[in-house]
Amino acid sequence: MAFMKKYLLPILVLFLAYYYYSENEEFRPEMLRGKKVIVTGASKGIGREIAYHLAKMGAHVVVTARSKESLQKVVSHCLELGAASAHYIAGTMEDTTFAEQFVAKAGKLMGGLDMLILNHIAQTSMSPFINDISEVRKSMEVNFFSYVVLSIAALPMLKQSNGSIAVVSSMAGKIANPLIASYSASKFALDGFFSSIRKEYSVTNVNVSITLCILGLINTDTAKEAISGILEAEGAPKEECALEIIKGTALRQDQMFYDKSLLTYFLLGNPGRRILEFLTMRNYNFDKFINN
Ligand SMILES: NC(=O)c1ccc[n+]([C@@H]2O[C@H](COP(=O)([O-])OP(=O)(O)OC[C@H]3O[C@@H](n4cnc5c(N)ncnc54)[C@H](OP(=O)(O)O)[C@@H]3O)[C@@H](O)[C@H]2O)c1
Ligand SMILES: *[C@@H]1O[C@H](CO)[C@@H](O)[C@H](O)[C@H]1NC(C)=O
Ligand SMILES: *[C@@H]1O[C@H](CO)[C@@H](O)[C@H](O)[C@H]1NC(C)=O
């Protein structure tokens, strides 16, 4: 016990220090020049800021959301900012067929794909869950299932380019908060699914990175409206948030965190999960699944 008390904390601190400071490659905006990128949920909020940063970096972008008028504006501003090319394809991610066709069309427009940024969410409001099953279904369809469909559709192109997927999630996909049960369920689902296939990719030599983006409260209009009168908090800036998502994804990090509080980075590191995953992986035999 005395040993544990004396050494456990320093060991934990060392582990976390290694975990957070082992990223040695530095981000350079040139990394995105000429890259072919899809951004979903890009008609407003964080997605739109991501598209603007990419445009400034000289990337090709295809943006999507439901609102055609907003997307048109985003595309013309992207061109002003210096995008190598900018297009939009409007539609709803409730429709699986649209999701699949969208990826194919976007790939054709750009002649390939380097980065898939999954960011859209169904509209949600904060309230206690009573019995609205259709809301749970819709959250799962739009916030989770369409992400799966989009990634599967994009995988052949991403394999060719050694590309990257960004999965935009939330603190609510890591910890439980009240009043957002459906949203939270869909964000936890993203972690389970994408963290699992990331492990498969690593052993089957699929060189497509998956970056799970864990965001705290961000100052988008949607978030401000949703928390008003319920949560007393100020969101972090969406412009910086968008840039950090691009950086983490370009550096092929497994996860990136963006929150106002530094304590969050420390506490969400979850060394217990990482150690257990490492130990469990050692018991597997993947020979059956590796084709040379
Ligand atoms: N803001 C925050 O505090 C916060 C915190 C943690 C995580 N996040 C995450 O960050 C991401 C972006 O959030 P945000 O605050 O920027 O949201 P936002 O401003 O509300 O943007 C959501 C985007 O999704 C699109 N969208 C909505 N329903 C759709 C549908 N059925 N099919 C296709 N597109 C649809 C919207 O455009 P249309 O309405 O035109 O379709 C819009 O472009 C989300 O994944 C969110 O979970 C945000
Ligand atoms: C992808 O990575 C492999 C292995 O590092 C490399 O041989 C190949 O040239 C890369 N392809 C592209 C398009 O970067
Ligand atoms: C995977 O692709 C990236 C980007 O092209 C490259 O830097 C890296 O060396 C590749 N890794 C492997 C194991 O092929």
mmCIF file with all atom_site columns, C-alpha atoms in Angstrom, residues 153-228:
data_model
loop_
_atom_site.group_PDB
_atom_site.id
_atom_site.type_symbol
_atom_site.label_atom_id
_atom_site.label_alt_id
_atom_site.label_comp_id
_atom_site.label_asym_id
_atom_site.label_entity_id
_atom_site.label_seq_id
_atom_site.pdbx_PDB_ins_code
_atom_site.Cartn_x
_atom_site.Cartn_y
_atom_site.Cartn_z
_atom_site.occupancy
_atom_site.B_iso_or_equiv
_atom_site.pdbx_formal_charge
_atom_site.auth_seq_id
_atom_site.auth_comp_id
_atom_site.auth_asym_id
_atom_site.auth_atom_id
_atom_site.pdbx_PDB_model_num
ATOM 1  C CA . ALA A 1 153 ? -17.848 4.992  -48.883 1.00 0.00 ? 153 ALA A CA 1
ATOM 2  C CA . ALA A 1 154 ? -14.665 7.060  -48.606 1.00 0.00 ? 154 ALA A CA 1
ATOM 3  C CA . LEU A 1 155 ? -12.324 4.260  -47.544 1.00 0.00 ? 155 LEU A CA 1
ATOM 4  C CA . PRO A 1 156 ? -11.151 3.133  -51.003 1.00 0.00 ? 156 PRO A CA 1
ATOM 5  C CA . MET A 1 157 ? -10.079 6.702  -51.855 1.00 0.00 ? 157 MET A CA 1
ATOM 6  C CA . LEU A 1 158 ? -8.540  7.240  -48.419 1.00 0.00 ? 158 LEU A CA 1
ATOM 7  C CA . LYS A 1 159 ? -6.545  4.019  -48.712 1.00 0.00 ? 159 LYS A CA 1
ATOM 8  C CA . GLN A 1 160 ? -5.096  5.243  -51.999 1.00 0.00 ? 160 GLN A CA 1
ATOM 9  C CA . SER A 1 161 ? -3.997  8.548  -50.529 1.00 0.00 ? 161 SER A CA 1
ATOM 10 C CA . ASN A 1 162 ? -2.960  7.271  -47.049 1.00 0.00 ? 162 ASN A CA 1
ATOM 11 C CA . GLY A 1 163 ? -5.675  9.671  -45.968 1.00 0.00 ? 163 GLY A CA 1
ATOM 12 C CA . SER A 1 164 ? -7.332  10.701 -42.735 1.00 0.00 ? 164 SER A CA 1
ATOM 13 C CA . ILE A 1 165 ? -10.735 10.755 -41.106 1.00 0.00 ? 165 ILE A CA 1
ATOM 14 C CA . ALA A 1 166 ? -11.718 13.331 -38.473 1.00 0.00 ? 166 ALA A CA 1
ATOM 15 C CA . VAL A 1 167 ? -14.625 12.316 -36.278 1.00 0.00 ? 167 VAL A CA 1
ATOM 16 C CA . VAL A 1 168 ? -15.920 15.357 -34.435 1.00 0.00 ? 168 VAL A CA 1
ATOM 17 C CA . SER A 1 169 ? -17.200 14.344 -31.034 1.00 0.00 ? 169 SER A CA 1
ATOM 18 C CA . SER A 1 170 ? -17.677 15.967 -27.691 1.00 0.00 ? 170 SER A CA 1
ATOM 19 C CA . MET A 1 171 ? -17.009 15.760 -23.968 1.00 0.00 ? 171 MET A CA 1
ATOM 20 C CA . ALA A 1 172 ? -20.513 14.281 -24.011 1.00 0.00 ? 172 ALA A CA 1
ATOM 21 C CA . GLY A 1 173 ? -19.008 11.319 -25.879 1.00 0.00 ? 173 GLY A CA 1
ATOM 22 C CA . LYS A 1 174 ? -16.631 10.653 -22.988 1.00 0.00 ? 174 LYS A CA 1
ATOM 23 C CA . ILE A 1 175 ? -18.495 11.654 -19.828 1.00 0.00 ? 175 ILE A CA 1
ATOM 24 C CA . ALA A 1 176 ? -22.170 11.645 -18.841 1.00 0.00 ? 176 ALA A CA 1
ATOM 25 C CA . ASN A 1 177 ? -24.087 14.903 -18.673 1.00 0.00 ? 177 ASN A CA 1
ATOM 26 C CA . PRO A 1 178 ? -27.820 15.257 -18.049 1.00 0.00 ? 178 PRO A CA 1
ATOM 27 C CA . LEU A 1 179 ? -30.367 16.599 -20.587 1.00 0.00 ? 179 LEU A CA 1
ATOM 28 C CA . ILE A 1 180 ? -28.612 15.270 -23.689 1.00 0.00 ? 180 ILE A CA 1
ATOM 29 C CA . ALA A 1 181 ? -29.098 11.504 -23.498 1.00 0.00 ? 181 ALA A CA 1
ATOM 30 C CA . SER A 1 182 ? -29.683 10.911 -27.232 1.00 0.00 ? 182 SER A CA 1
ATOM 31 C CA . TYR A 1 183 ? -26.830 13.147 -28.316 1.00 0.00 ? 183 TYR A CA 1
ATOM 32 C CA . SER A 1 184 ? -24.521 11.604 -25.746 1.00 0.00 ? 184 SER A CA 1
ATOM 33 C CA . ALA A 1 185 ? -25.423 8.074  -26.863 1.00 0.00 ? 185 ALA A CA 1
ATOM 34 C CA . SER A 1 186 ? -24.542 8.907  -30.470 1.00 0.00 ? 186 SER A CA 1
ATOM 35 C CA . LYS A 1 187 ? -21.205 10.452 -29.470 1.00 0.00 ? 187 LYS A CA 1
ATOM 36 C CA . PHE A 1 188 ? -20.247 7.481  -27.263 1.00 0.00 ? 188 PHE A CA 1
ATOM 37 C CA . ALA A 1 189 ? -21.135 5.232  -30.196 1.00 0.00 ? 189 ALA A CA 1
ATOM 38 C CA . LEU A 1 190 ? -18.645 7.087  -32.405 1.00 0.00 ? 190 LEU A CA 1
ATOM 39 C CA . ASP A 1 191 ? -15.868 6.393  -29.900 1.00 0.00 ? 191 ASP A CA 1
ATOM 40 C CA . GLY A 1 192 ? -16.719 2.686  -29.703 1.00 0.00 ? 192 GLY A CA 1
ATOM 41 C CA . PHE A 1 193 ? -16.947 2.202  -33.449 1.00 0.00 ? 193 PHE A CA 1
ATOM 42 C CA . PHE A 1 194 ? -14.088 4.361  -34.686 1.00 0.00 ? 194 PHE A CA 1
ATOM 43 C CA . SER A 1 195 ? -11.642 3.459  -31.909 1.00 0.00 ? 195 SER A CA 1
ATOM 44 C CA . SER A 1 196 ? -12.337 -0.203 -32.646 1.00 0.00 ? 196 SER A CA 1
ATOM 45 C CA . ILE A 1 197 ? -11.753 0.037  -36.402 1.00 0.00 ? 197 ILE A CA 1
ATOM 46 C CA . ARG A 1 198 ? -8.631  2.135  -35.767 1.00 0.00 ? 198 ARG A CA 1
ATOM 47 C CA . LYS A 1 199 ? -7.165  -0.879 -33.973 1.00 0.00 ? 199 LYS A CA 1
ATOM 48 C CA . GLU A 1 200 ? -8.143  -3.125 -36.891 1.00 0.00 ? 200 GLU A CA 1
ATOM 49 C CA . TYR A 1 201 ? -6.508  -0.770 -39.370 1.00 0.00 ? 201 TYR A CA 1
ATOM 50 C CA . SER A 1 202 ? -3.298  -0.763 -37.359 1.00 0.00 ? 202 SER A CA 1
ATOM 51 C CA . VAL A 1 203 ? -2.939  -4.540 -37.506 1.00 0.00 ? 203 VAL A CA 1
ATOM 52 C CA . THR A 1 204 ? -4.231  -5.045 -41.053 1.00 0.00 ? 204 THR A CA 1
ATOM 53 C CA . ASN A 1 205 ? -1.941  -2.341 -42.463 1.00 0.00 ? 205 ASN A CA 1
ATOM 54 C CA . VAL A 1 206 ? -4.672  0.026  -43.567 1.00 0.00 ? 206 VAL A CA 1
ATOM 55 C CA . ASN A 1 207 ? -2.880  3.358  -43.465 1.00 0.00 ? 207 ASN A CA 1
ATOM 56 C CA . VAL A 1 208 ? -5.889  5.596  -42.881 1.00 0.00 ? 208 VAL A CA 1
ATOM 57 C CA . SER A 1 209 ? -5.728  7.630  -39.669 1.00 0.00 ? 209 SER A CA 1
ATOM 58 C CA . ILE A 1 210 ? -8.783  8.266  -37.512 1.00 0.00 ? 210 ILE A CA 1
ATOM 59 C CA . THR A 1 211 ? -8.785  11.301 -35.231 1.00 0.00 ? 211 THR A CA 1
ATOM 60 C CA . LEU A 1 212 ? -11.513 11.464 -32.610 1.00 0.00 ? 212 LEU A CA 1
ATOM 61 C CA . CYS A 1 213 ? -12.010 15.126 -31.736 1.00 0.00 ? 213 CYS A CA 1
ATOM 62 C CA . ILE A 1 214 ? -13.208 15.758 -28.191 1.00 0.00 ? 214 ILE A CA 1
ATOM 63 C CA . LEU A 1 215 ? -14.559 19.272 -27.886 1.00 0.00 ? 215 LEU A CA 1
ATOM 64 C CA . GLY A 1 216 ? -15.703 21.191 -24.838 1.00 0.00 ? 216 GLY A CA 1
ATOM 65 C CA . LEU A 1 217 ? -18.299 23.922 -25.164 1.00 0.00 ? 217 LEU A CA 1
ATOM 66 C CA . ILE A 1 218 ? -17.715 26.004 -28.318 1.00 0.00 ? 218 ILE A CA 1
ATOM 67 C CA . ASN A 1 219 ? -19.270 29.397 -29.031 1.00 0.00 ? 219 ASN A CA 1
ATOM 68 C CA . THR A 1 220 ? -21.380 28.463 -32.067 1.00 0.00 ? 220 THR A CA 1
ATOM 69 C CA . ASP A 1 221 ? -24.880 29.966 -32.375 1.00 0.00 ? 221 ASP A CA 1
ATOM 70 C CA . THR A 1 222 ? -26.401 26.501 -32.033 1.00 0.00 ? 222 THR A CA 1
ATOM 71 C CA . ALA A 1 223 ? -24.589 25.781 -28.769 1.00 0.00 ? 223 ALA A CA 1
ATOM 72 C CA . LYS A 1 224 ? -25.304 29.231 -27.325 1.00 0.00 ? 224 LYS A CA 1
ATOM 73 C CA . GLU A 1 225 ? -28.977 28.800 -28.053 1.00 0.00 ? 225 GLU A CA 1
ATOM 74 C CA . ALA A 1 226 ? -29.101 25.254 -26.692 1.00 0.00 ? 226 ALA A CA 1
ATOM 75 C CA . ILE A 1 227 ? -27.553 26.084 -23.310 1.00 0.00 ? 227 ILE A CA 1
ATOM 76 C CA . SER A 1 228 ? -29.292 29.406 -22.784 1.00 0.00 ? 228 SER A CA 1
#
